[in-house]
mmCIF file with all atom_site columns, C-alpha atoms in Angstrom:
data_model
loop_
_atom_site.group_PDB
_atom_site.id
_atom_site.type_symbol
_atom_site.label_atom_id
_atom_site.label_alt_id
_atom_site.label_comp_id
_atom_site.label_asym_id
_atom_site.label_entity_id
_atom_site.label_seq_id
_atom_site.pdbx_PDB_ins_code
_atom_site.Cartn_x
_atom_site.Cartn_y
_atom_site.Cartn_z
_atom_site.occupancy
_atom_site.B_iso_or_equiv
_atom_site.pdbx_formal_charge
_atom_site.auth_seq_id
_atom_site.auth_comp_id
_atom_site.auth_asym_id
_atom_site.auth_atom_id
_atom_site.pdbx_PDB_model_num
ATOM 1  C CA . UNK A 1 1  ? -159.693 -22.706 49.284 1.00 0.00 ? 450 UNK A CA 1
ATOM 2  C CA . UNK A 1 2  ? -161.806 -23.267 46.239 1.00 0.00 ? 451 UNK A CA 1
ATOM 3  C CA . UNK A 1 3  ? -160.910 -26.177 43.672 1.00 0.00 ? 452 UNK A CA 1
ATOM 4  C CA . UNK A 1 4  ? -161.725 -25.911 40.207 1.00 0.00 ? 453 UNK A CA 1
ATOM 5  C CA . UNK A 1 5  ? -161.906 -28.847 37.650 1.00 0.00 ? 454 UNK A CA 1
ATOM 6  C CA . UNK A 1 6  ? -161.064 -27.654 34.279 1.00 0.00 ? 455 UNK A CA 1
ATOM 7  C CA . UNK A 1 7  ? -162.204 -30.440 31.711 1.00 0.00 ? 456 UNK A CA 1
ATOM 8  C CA . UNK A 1 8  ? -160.941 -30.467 27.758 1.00 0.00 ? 457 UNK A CA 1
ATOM 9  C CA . UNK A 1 9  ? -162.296 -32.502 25.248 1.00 0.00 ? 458 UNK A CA 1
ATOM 10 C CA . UNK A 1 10 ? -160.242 -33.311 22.099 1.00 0.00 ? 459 UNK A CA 1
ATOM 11 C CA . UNK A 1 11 ? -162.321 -33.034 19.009 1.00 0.00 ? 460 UNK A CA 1
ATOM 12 C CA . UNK A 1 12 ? -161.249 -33.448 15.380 1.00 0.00 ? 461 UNK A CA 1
ATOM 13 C CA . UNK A 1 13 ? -162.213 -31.177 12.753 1.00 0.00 ? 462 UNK A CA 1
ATOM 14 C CA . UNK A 1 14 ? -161.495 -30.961 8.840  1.00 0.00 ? 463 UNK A CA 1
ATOM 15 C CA . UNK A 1 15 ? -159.536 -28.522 6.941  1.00 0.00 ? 464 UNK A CA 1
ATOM 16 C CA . UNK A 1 16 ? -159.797 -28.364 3.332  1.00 0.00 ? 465 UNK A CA 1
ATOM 17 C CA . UNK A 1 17 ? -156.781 -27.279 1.783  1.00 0.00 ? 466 UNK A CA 1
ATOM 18 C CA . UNK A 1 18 ? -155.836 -23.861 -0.570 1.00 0.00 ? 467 UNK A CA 1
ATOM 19 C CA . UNK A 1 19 ? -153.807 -23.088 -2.705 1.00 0.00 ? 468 UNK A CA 1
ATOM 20 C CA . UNK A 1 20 ? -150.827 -21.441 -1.139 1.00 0.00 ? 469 UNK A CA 1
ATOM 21 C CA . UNK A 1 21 ? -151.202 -23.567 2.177  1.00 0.00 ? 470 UNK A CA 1
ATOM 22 C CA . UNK A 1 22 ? -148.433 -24.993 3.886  1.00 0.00 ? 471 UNK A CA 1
ATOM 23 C CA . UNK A 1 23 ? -148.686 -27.465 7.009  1.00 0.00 ? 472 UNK A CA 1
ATOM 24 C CA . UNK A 1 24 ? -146.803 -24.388 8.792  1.00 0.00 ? 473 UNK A CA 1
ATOM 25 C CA . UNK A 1 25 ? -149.375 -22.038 7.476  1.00 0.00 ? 474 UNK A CA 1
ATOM 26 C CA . UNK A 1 26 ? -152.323 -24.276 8.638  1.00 0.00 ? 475 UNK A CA 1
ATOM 27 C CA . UNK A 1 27 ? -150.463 -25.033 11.930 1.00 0.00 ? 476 UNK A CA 1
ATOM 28 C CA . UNK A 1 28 ? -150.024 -21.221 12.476 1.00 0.00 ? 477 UNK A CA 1
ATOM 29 C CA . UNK A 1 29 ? -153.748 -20.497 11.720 1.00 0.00 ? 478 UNK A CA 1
ATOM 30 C CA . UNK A 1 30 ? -155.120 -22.988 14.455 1.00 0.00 ? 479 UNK A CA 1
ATOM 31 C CA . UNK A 1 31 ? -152.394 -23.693 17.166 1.00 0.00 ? 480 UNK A CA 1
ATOM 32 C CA . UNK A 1 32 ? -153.515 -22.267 20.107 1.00 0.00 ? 481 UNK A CA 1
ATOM 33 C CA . UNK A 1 33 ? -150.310 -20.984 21.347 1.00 0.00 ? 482 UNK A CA 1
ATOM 34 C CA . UNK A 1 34 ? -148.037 -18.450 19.603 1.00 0.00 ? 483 UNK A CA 1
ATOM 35 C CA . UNK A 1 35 ? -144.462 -20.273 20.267 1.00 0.00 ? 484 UNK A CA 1
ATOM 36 C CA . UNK A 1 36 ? -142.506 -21.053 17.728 1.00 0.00 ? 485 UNK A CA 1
ATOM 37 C CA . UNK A 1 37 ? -142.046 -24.661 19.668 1.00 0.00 ? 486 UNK A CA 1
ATOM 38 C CA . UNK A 1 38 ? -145.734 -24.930 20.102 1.00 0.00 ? 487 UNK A CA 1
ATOM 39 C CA . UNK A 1 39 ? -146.462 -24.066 16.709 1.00 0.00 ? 488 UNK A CA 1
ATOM 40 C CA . UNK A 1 40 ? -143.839 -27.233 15.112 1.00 0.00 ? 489 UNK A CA 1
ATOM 41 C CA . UNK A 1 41 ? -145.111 -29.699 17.153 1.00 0.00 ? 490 UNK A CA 1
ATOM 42 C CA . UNK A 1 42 ? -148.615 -28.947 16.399 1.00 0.00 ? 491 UNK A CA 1
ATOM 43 C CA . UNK A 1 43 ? -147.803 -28.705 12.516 1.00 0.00 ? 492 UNK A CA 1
ATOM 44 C CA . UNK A 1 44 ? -146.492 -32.712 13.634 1.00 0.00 ? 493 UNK A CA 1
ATOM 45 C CA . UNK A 1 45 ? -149.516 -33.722 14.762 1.00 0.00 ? 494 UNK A CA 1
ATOM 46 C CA . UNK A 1 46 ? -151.600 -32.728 11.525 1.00 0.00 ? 495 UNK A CA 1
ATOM 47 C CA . UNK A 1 47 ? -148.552 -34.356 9.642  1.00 0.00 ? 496 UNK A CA 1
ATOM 48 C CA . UNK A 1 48 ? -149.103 -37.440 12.501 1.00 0.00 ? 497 UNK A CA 1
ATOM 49 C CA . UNK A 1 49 ? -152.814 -37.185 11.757 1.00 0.00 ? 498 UNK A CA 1
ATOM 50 C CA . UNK A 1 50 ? -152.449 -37.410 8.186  1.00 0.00 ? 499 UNK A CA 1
ATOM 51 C CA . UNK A 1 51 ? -149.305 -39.501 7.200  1.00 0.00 ? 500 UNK A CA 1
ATOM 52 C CA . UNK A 1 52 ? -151.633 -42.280 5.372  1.00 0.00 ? 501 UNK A CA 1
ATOM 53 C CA . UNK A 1 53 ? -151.928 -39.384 2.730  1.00 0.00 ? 502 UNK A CA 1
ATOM 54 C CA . UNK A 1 54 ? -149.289 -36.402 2.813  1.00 0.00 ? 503 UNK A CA 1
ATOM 55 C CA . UNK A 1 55 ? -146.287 -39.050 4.341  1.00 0.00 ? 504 UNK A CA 1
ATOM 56 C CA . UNK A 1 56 ? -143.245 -36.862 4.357  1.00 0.00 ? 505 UNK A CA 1
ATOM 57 C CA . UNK A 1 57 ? -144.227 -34.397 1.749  1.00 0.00 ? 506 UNK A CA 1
ATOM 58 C CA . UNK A 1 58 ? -146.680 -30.767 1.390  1.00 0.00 ? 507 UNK A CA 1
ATOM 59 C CA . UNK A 1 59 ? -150.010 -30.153 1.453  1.00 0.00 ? 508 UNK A CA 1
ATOM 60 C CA . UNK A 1 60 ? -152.005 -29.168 -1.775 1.00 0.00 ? 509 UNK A CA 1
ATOM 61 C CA . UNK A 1 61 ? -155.246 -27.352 -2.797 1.00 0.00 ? 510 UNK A CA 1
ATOM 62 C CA . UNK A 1 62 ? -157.964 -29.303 -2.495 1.00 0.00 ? 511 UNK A CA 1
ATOM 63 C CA . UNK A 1 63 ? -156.824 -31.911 0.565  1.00 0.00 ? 512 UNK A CA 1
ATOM 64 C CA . UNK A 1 64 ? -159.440 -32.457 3.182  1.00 0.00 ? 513 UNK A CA 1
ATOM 65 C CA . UNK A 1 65 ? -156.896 -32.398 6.348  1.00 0.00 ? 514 UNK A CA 1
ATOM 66 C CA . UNK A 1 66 ? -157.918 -34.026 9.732  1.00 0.00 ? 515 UNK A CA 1
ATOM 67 C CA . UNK A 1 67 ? -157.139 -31.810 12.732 1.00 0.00 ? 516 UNK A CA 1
ATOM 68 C CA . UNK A 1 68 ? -156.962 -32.629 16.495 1.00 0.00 ? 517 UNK A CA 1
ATOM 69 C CA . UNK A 1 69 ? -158.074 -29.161 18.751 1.00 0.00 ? 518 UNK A CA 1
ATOM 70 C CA . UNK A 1 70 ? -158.478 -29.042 22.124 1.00 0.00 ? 519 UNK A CA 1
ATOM 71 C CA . UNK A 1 71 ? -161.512 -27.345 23.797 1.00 0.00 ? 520 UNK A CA 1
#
């Protein structure tokens, strides 16, 4: 039997927001799962990311977002 080693690295990349954005929008664009579940909790973790700025509230036009991606 063969054993594979399957290695991901986290990187960050930026986002810059635009008009009409939404964290669900963004989140929709670049999780890399389709669930609806997935897809929340990712949308979290750019909110996570990015609470020093955003806190509890929207995005809007012109925001440089921070976003964690696995590859």
């Amino acid at each position: 039997m063969k054993q594979f080693m399957v290695g991901l690295i986290l990187f960050t990349m930026q986002y810059t927001v635009n008009a009409g954005d939404t964290l669900q929008s963004i989140a929709e664009q670049y999780c890399q799962g389709d669930d609806p579940r997935q897809i929340a909790e990712f949308r979290e973790g750019i909110r996570e990311l990015n609470y020093e700025v955003i806190g509890e509230s929207d995005v809007w036009a012109g925001l440089v977002l921070e976003i964690n991606r696995w590859k």
